[in-house]
Amino acid sequence: MGAARSVGIVGGGQLAWMLAEAARHRGVELHVQTPGANDPAVPLATSVVQADVRDVAATRELARRCRAISFENEWVDLDGLAPLAAEGACFLPDLQALRPLVCKRSQRELLNRFNLPSPAWFPLAQVHERPEPEPTSPVPEGQRPQQSPQDLGPMLPQGFAYPLMAKASSGGYDGKGTVVLRSDTDLEALLERVDSNGWIVEEFVSFELELAVVAARDQFGDVVCLPVVQTHQHHQVCDWVLAPFETSHALQQAARNMAASLLTALNYVGVLSIEFFYGPRGLIINELAPRTHNSGHYSIEACDQSQFDLQLLCVAGEPVTEPQLLMPGALMVNLLGFEQRSADDPHCSYDQQRQALADLPDVHLHWYGKAGSSPGRKLGHVTVLLQQHDPQARRQEAMQRLEQVRQIWPLPQEPKTA
Ligand code: ADP
């Protein structure tokens, strides 16, 4: 195993890049496993194991270089890595804690088991399961036999009605792998297109707002949380985040309690983010992300410790303390690619827009340095520090600042794959 203040991360995208920035700041070594020599985290990493993120031999090499390994995203090959853990490689969160979190179906099962509020759901494959037909009496001669249930199309389980939200259990992100079902026709079209064993279907929740909280648990069992924030999506991709979400103490506590219960029950060490729907039924958990999260990026400038600092501390085996906001609030706006531009297009780095954004007061620009751009792809973000103390005035300030950013950086027209 490597030096004490050294951590490894599997993945080299923007989350690893921001983790690498925090590591430099804190004097922690960060070793990265990522396939591309030009991936965002590469220039900042202490060392790079250049290999696919699912290459177990490469992860063994990564483990040799650091105290413990964390993951940039939830697409972790748990079975592939189990032998490495048995050899003594330290994964934080550990593979056992990650197991229920790496796919949407096992997340739903976990939330049901813990009786935490989440959308009602069923496995897509269940629509084929029809009750045994009643034994029928012989058809009198000259009459047509009745249609048997097996001849009919798929059937929703009891208690479910359209619209519904179908989701790929794994591999989806930013709304890719989610499909709204409005009718039997949509359901049948989905069944033709996908392997029903890899999908779940859930009630379409009518919510007022989406909220999120980033929590961290250290190896001593202490849990801390960033403030609860409001997230806003555009075509299912996070568009902006307003921090803090000004709400009752009870609601803040409810969100924090859910985070603490989950982290503690799973004996989870590291950062975990929870996305909520918020509406007449209160908080409903939409998704758990076993990692740092887009909804916590604002913490880099707005808090005394960012979500990346918290991840580093947890993975380096150090204690965490409650992060504090350093200013009244912050607005994070994602810079989603709004045009198709190839990596060799001289305009693919959006220099003009970046300069204009960087010139705005109290704006911090983070540019991930990805090669090429496509509509909807996350290319960077800005964090705007907000000055108003009164929550209503602050929200107004945030919406005015959003408008300013939008004039420089428009939203993509079409939702497209990244
Ligand atoms: P992904 O993992 O691809 O980001 P999510 O499950 O977070 O997918 O869904 C993306 C967005 O789709 C959510 O932020 C929300 O706006 C919407 N959404 C997801 N599930 C539901 C649901 N059950 N009911 C209503 N809207 C939903």
XYZ file of C-alpha atoms and ligand atoms in Angstrom:
445
model
C 0.000 0.000 0.000
C 1.153 3.565 -0.709
C 1.791 6.545 1.569
C -0.754 7.487 4.262
C -1.937 10.729 2.643
C -2.499 9.236 -0.759
C -5.767 8.251 -2.320
C -6.749 6.650 -5.593
C -9.731 7.298 -7.808
C -11.123 5.077 -10.532
C -12.278 7.485 -13.242
C -10.740 10.640 -14.679
C -13.672 12.881 -15.605
C -14.779 16.171 -14.097
C -15.462 14.765 -10.619
C -11.947 13.298 -10.446
C -10.604 16.603 -11.777
C -12.246 18.576 -8.977
C -11.070 15.966 -6.474
C -7.542 16.410 -7.848
C -7.790 20.178 -7.328
C -8.861 19.638 -3.715
C -6.044 17.089 -3.250
C -3.441 19.575 -4.471
C -4.830 22.168 -2.122
C -4.648 19.814 0.832
C -1.321 18.229 -0.028
C -2.841 14.784 -0.601
C -1.497 12.578 -3.395
C -4.178 11.606 -5.904
C -3.572 8.648 -8.204
C -6.014 8.213 -11.075
C -7.101 5.244 -13.201
C -8.608 6.463 -16.457
C -8.458 5.359 -20.115
C -7.762 8.649 -21.897
C -4.452 10.527 -21.789
C -6.483 13.729 -22.234
C -9.132 13.032 -19.605
C -9.849 16.046 -17.358
C -8.124 14.733 -14.187
C -4.909 13.616 -15.905
C -2.929 16.906 -15.797
C -3.577 17.348 -12.049
C -3.028 13.768 -10.908
C 0.053 12.711 -8.942
C 0.172 9.653 -11.187
C -2.042 8.009 -13.764
C -2.748 4.356 -14.451
C -3.919 4.682 -18.033
C -6.468 1.917 -18.440
C -10.172 1.301 -18.731
C -11.991 1.894 -15.436
C -13.090 -1.773 -15.371
C -9.562 -3.105 -15.839
C -8.978 -4.979 -12.577
C -5.229 -5.433 -13.120
C -4.951 -1.658 -13.484
C -6.892 -1.163 -10.248
C -4.456 -3.550 -8.537
C -1.654 -1.245 -9.685
C -3.621 1.777 -8.452
C -4.035 0.093 -5.048
C -0.292 -0.371 -4.841
C 0.179 3.394 -5.126
C -2.249 4.620 -2.480
C -3.839 4.061 0.934
C -7.398 3.621 -0.323
C -9.398 3.817 -3.540
C -12.641 5.597 -4.265
C -14.800 5.632 -7.385
C -15.840 8.504 -9.612
C -19.148 6.923 -10.500
C -21.389 4.039 -9.501
C -20.603 1.750 -12.431
C -18.333 -0.392 -10.327
C -17.509 -4.008 -11.216
C -18.047 -5.333 -7.691
C -17.475 -8.983 -8.546
C -14.383 -8.219 -10.594
C -12.872 -6.231 -7.710
C -13.791 -8.667 -4.914
C -10.515 -10.668 -5.285
C -8.552 -7.418 -4.985
C -10.383 -6.526 -1.759
C -9.618 -10.040 -0.490
C -5.921 -9.407 -1.219
C -6.086 -6.346 1.041
C -6.851 -3.468 -1.335
C -8.861 -0.849 0.533
C -11.931 0.542 -1.214
C -13.814 3.406 0.415
C -16.770 3.120 0.413
C -16.120 -0.614 0.590
C -17.564 -3.005 -1.965
C -20.130 -4.362 0.493
C -21.510 -0.878 1.165
C -21.617 -0.132 -2.553
C -23.456 -3.298 -3.518
C -27.027 -2.034 -2.993
C -26.168 1.347 -4.537
C -24.717 0.435 -7.911
C -28.035 -0.059 -9.661
C -31.430 1.606 -9.487
C -33.276 -1.606 -8.775
C -31.159 -2.550 -5.753
C -31.459 1.057 -4.537
C -35.249 0.792 -4.652
C -35.077 -2.534 -2.778
C -32.817 -0.978 -0.146
C -35.098 2.029 0.349
C -38.125 -0.262 0.676
C -36.276 -2.395 3.208
C -35.367 0.676 5.280
C -38.880 1.998 4.843
C -37.550 5.282 3.457
C -39.922 7.274 1.237
C -39.364 6.496 -2.450
C -41.571 6.082 -5.535
C -43.659 2.891 -5.783
C -42.047 0.654 -8.396
C -42.052 -2.754 -10.013
C -39.596 -4.705 -12.193
C -40.440 -4.211 -15.880
C -40.348 -7.989 -16.406
C -43.343 -8.258 -14.081
C -45.713 -6.977 -16.785
C -45.420 -10.389 -18.416
C -46.446 -12.214 -15.272
C -50.145 -12.834 -15.473
C -52.206 -14.737 -12.948
C -52.877 -18.388 -13.820
C -56.034 -18.473 -15.971
C -59.154 -19.863 -14.316
C -59.966 -23.336 -15.655
C -62.539 -22.712 -18.382
C -65.446 -24.944 -19.235
C -65.354 -26.553 -22.683
C -66.345 -24.154 -25.467
C -69.722 -25.138 -26.885
C -69.563 -26.141 -30.496
C -69.915 -23.253 -32.938
C -68.705 -20.619 -30.436
C -65.292 -18.928 -30.561
C -63.063 -19.609 -27.564
C -62.617 -16.618 -25.232
C -59.319 -14.792 -25.490
C -56.978 -16.109 -22.829
C -55.020 -13.585 -20.726
C -51.807 -14.780 -22.381
C -53.080 -13.519 -25.727
C -53.439 -9.988 -24.384
C -50.652 -7.426 -24.213
C -48.582 -6.617 -21.136
C -50.456 -5.789 -17.950
C -49.574 -3.244 -15.264
C -49.423 -4.595 -11.709
C -52.319 -3.618 -9.479
C -52.231 -0.054 -8.169
C -50.182 1.354 -11.071
C -51.524 3.634 -13.796
C -50.058 5.831 -16.530
C -48.043 7.996 -16.678
C -45.136 5.950 -15.384
C -41.372 6.407 -15.441
C -39.300 3.499 -16.773
C -35.616 3.420 -15.883
C -32.661 1.274 -16.885
C -31.376 -0.314 -13.680
C -27.801 0.511 -14.523
C -25.778 2.565 -16.931
C -28.180 5.522 -17.103
C -27.221 9.093 -16.254
C -28.531 12.583 -16.948
C -31.874 11.148 -17.997
C -30.339 8.718 -20.505
C -31.973 5.426 -19.655
C -35.260 6.953 -18.487
C -38.482 6.798 -20.516
C -41.880 8.254 -19.675
C -44.643 5.737 -20.396
C -48.027 7.290 -21.138
C -49.877 4.308 -22.542
C -49.817 0.584 -23.278
C -48.370 1.502 -26.672
C -45.347 3.159 -25.008
C -44.957 0.166 -22.721
C -45.075 -2.291 -25.628
C -42.570 -0.198 -27.603
C -40.188 -0.246 -24.630
C -40.582 -4.007 -24.202
C -39.633 -4.505 -27.844
C -36.559 -2.344 -27.499
C -34.979 -3.404 -24.178
C -34.237 -6.446 -22.052
C -37.024 -6.146 -19.498
C -34.826 -7.772 -16.823
C -32.600 -4.695 -16.783
C -35.387 -2.154 -16.224
C -37.702 -0.954 -13.480
C -40.887 1.061 -13.755
C -41.996 3.550 -11.140
C -44.892 5.863 -10.437
C -44.567 9.293 -12.032
C -44.161 11.522 -9.007
C -45.823 14.914 -9.190
C -43.390 17.075 -7.293
C -43.009 20.813 -6.799
C -39.247 20.942 -6.511
C -36.198 18.737 -6.603
C -33.807 18.916 -3.669
C -30.503 17.242 -2.863
C -28.133 16.742 0.010
C -24.490 15.663 0.021
C -23.428 13.754 3.124
C -20.155 12.214 4.237
C -19.305 9.600 6.845
C -15.764 9.112 8.096
C -14.217 5.870 9.309
C -14.952 6.877 12.918
C -18.681 6.845 12.125
C -19.271 10.615 12.185
C -21.723 11.917 9.579
C -21.743 15.489 8.256
C -23.891 17.131 5.587
C -23.702 20.073 3.233
C -26.802 22.274 3.320
C -29.897 20.994 1.483
C -30.076 22.552 -1.998
C -32.652 22.978 -4.731
C -31.750 21.419 -8.081
C -33.363 22.335 -11.373
C -33.234 20.045 -14.405
C -33.535 20.832 -18.112
C -34.616 17.790 -20.125
C -33.614 15.666 -17.101
C -30.081 17.095 -16.936
C -29.155 19.246 -13.956
C -29.311 22.856 -15.132
C -28.772 24.874 -11.942
C -28.501 24.417 -8.188
C -29.454 26.968 -5.549
C -27.792 26.712 -2.149
C -29.019 26.701 0.499
C -32.669 25.709 -0.012
C -34.332 27.838 2.623
C -36.800 25.624 4.415
C -37.984 24.519 7.830
C -35.621 23.048 10.353
C -37.779 19.914 10.351
C -37.309 19.322 6.617
C -33.544 19.917 6.826
C -33.411 17.452 9.681
C -35.518 14.879 7.832
C -33.104 14.968 4.881
C -30.078 14.714 7.158
C -31.591 11.886 9.163
C -32.239 9.870 6.025
C -28.643 10.412 4.947
C -27.262 9.477 8.362
C -29.447 6.348 8.643
C -28.399 5.127 5.208
C -24.695 5.791 5.700
C -24.659 4.231 9.141
C -26.732 1.172 8.218
C -24.437 0.492 5.255
C -21.281 1.178 7.296
C -20.427 3.477 4.410
C -17.245 5.563 4.479
C -17.132 8.416 1.972
C -19.450 10.890 0.282
C -23.005 9.933 -0.655
C -25.511 12.222 -2.329
C -29.277 11.938 -2.176
C -31.677 13.400 -4.731
C -35.204 14.099 -3.512
C -38.553 15.007 -4.974
C -40.367 17.484 -2.744
C -44.111 18.044 -2.877
C -47.381 17.396 -1.081
C -46.065 14.029 0.169
C -42.966 15.660 1.665
C -39.527 14.325 0.755
C -39.342 11.314 -1.555
C -35.941 9.862 -2.402
C -35.372 9.679 -6.150
C -31.795 8.490 -6.274
C -28.711 7.749 -4.227
C -25.319 8.563 -5.734
C -22.420 6.863 -3.923
C -20.018 9.683 -4.761
C -19.615 13.426 -5.064
C -22.413 15.019 -7.041
C -23.257 17.893 -9.340
C -25.534 19.305 -6.632
C -22.489 19.817 -4.364
C -20.164 21.677 -6.760
C -21.141 25.048 -5.268
C -19.356 23.987 -2.052
C -15.931 24.535 -3.674
C -16.283 28.296 -3.255
C -19.267 28.690 -0.955
C -18.237 26.440 1.970
C -15.231 26.165 4.228
C -14.904 22.539 3.041
C -16.107 21.289 -0.317
C -17.643 17.902 -1.059
C -14.276 16.984 -2.587
C -12.466 17.889 0.636
C -14.904 15.644 2.486
C -14.277 12.768 0.094
C -10.503 13.169 0.435
C -10.683 13.234 4.225
C -12.874 10.131 4.377
C -10.740 8.166 1.928
C -7.500 9.308 3.565
C -8.853 7.993 6.894
C -9.172 11.405 8.548
C -12.096 12.777 10.570
C -14.674 15.088 8.991
C -16.288 18.127 10.581
C -19.526 19.867 9.668
C -18.978 22.108 6.611
C -20.150 25.708 6.929
C -21.368 28.156 4.301
C -18.980 31.100 3.978
C -21.556 33.358 2.367
C -25.319 33.760 2.285
C -25.697 31.449 -0.687
C -24.565 30.329 -4.127
C -25.990 29.499 -7.517
C -24.270 26.815 -9.584
C -25.079 26.770 -13.299
C -23.980 23.894 -15.515
C -22.448 24.811 -18.860
C -24.080 22.246 -21.119
C -22.751 22.019 -24.662
C -25.206 23.845 -26.911
C -23.662 22.882 -30.227
C -22.014 19.912 -31.846
C -18.300 20.695 -32.100
C -15.541 18.193 -32.731
C -12.315 18.217 -30.719
C -10.365 19.757 -33.615
C -12.873 22.592 -34.105
C -11.105 25.778 -32.944
C -14.386 26.924 -31.367
C -14.886 23.777 -29.292
C -13.335 25.435 -26.257
C -15.920 28.243 -26.306
C -13.174 30.806 -25.449
C -15.351 33.853 -26.019
C -18.176 32.643 -23.769
C -15.740 31.513 -21.102
C -14.053 34.893 -21.004
C -17.409 36.696 -20.772
C -18.485 34.433 -17.893
C -15.203 34.835 -16.057
C -15.595 38.632 -16.305
C -18.894 38.627 -14.398
C -18.551 39.707 -10.760
C -18.575 36.982 -8.070
C -18.522 34.253 -10.719
C -16.144 31.296 -10.551
C -15.707 29.364 -13.764
C -14.793 25.676 -13.850
C -13.977 24.381 -17.336
C -13.507 20.630 -17.512
C -11.337 20.633 -20.660
C -13.242 17.848 -22.403
C -12.417 17.135 -26.018
C -15.326 18.194 -28.238
C -18.836 19.290 -27.444
C -22.317 17.983 -28.080
C -25.688 19.423 -27.059
C -26.339 18.611 -23.408
C -22.810 17.448 -22.566
C -21.509 18.869 -19.285
C -18.505 20.965 -20.297
C -18.097 23.057 -17.180
C -19.986 25.029 -14.567
C -20.025 28.419 -12.937
C -20.660 29.177 -9.298
C -22.119 32.591 -8.590
C -21.731 33.754 -5.000
C -24.905 35.370 -3.693
C -24.886 38.308 -1.297
C -28.486 38.728 -0.125
C -29.207 37.509 3.400
C -32.988 37.492 3.095
C -34.001 34.155 1.454
C -36.575 35.715 -0.873
C -34.249 38.492 -1.965
C -31.518 35.886 -2.447
C -33.714 33.761 -4.701
C -34.484 36.864 -6.750
C -30.784 37.678 -6.916
C -30.106 34.091 -8.060
C -32.678 34.284 -10.855
C -31.232 37.604 -12.064
C -27.731 36.150 -12.069
C -29.021 33.059 -13.911
C -30.424 35.353 -16.586
C -26.993 37.012 -16.956
C -25.307 33.639 -17.390
C -27.968 32.530 -19.890
C -27.297 35.574 -22.075
C -23.741 34.368 -22.479
C -24.325 30.636 -22.328
C -27.678 29.456 -23.755
C -29.345 26.170 -22.898
C -29.074 23.419 -25.525
C -32.090 23.176 -27.800
C -32.319 19.436 -28.178
C -31.696 16.833 -25.514
C -28.956 14.657 -27.016
C -26.676 11.974 -25.771
C -23.295 13.069 -24.376
P -30.532 9.859 -14.054
O -29.917 8.847 -13.126
O -30.412 9.515 -15.489
O -30.142 11.278 -13.724
P -32.984 10.211 -12.595
O -33.642 9.048 -11.998
O -32.242 11.119 -11.665
O -32.078 9.739 -13.805
O -34.049 11.063 -13.371
C -33.697 12.273 -14.053
C -34.821 13.284 -13.839
O -36.049 12.739 -14.340
C -35.106 13.614 -12.380
O -34.250 14.617 -11.902
C -36.557 14.070 -12.475
O -36.627 15.402 -12.950
C -37.137 13.126 -13.511
N -37.707 11.928 -12.858
C -37.043 10.802 -12.504
N -37.847 9.896 -11.926
C -39.071 10.444 -11.900
C -40.353 10.001 -11.412
N -40.510 8.797 -10.874
N -41.382 10.860 -11.538
C -41.229 12.073 -12.107
N -40.062 12.544 -12.601
C -38.996 11.751 -12.497
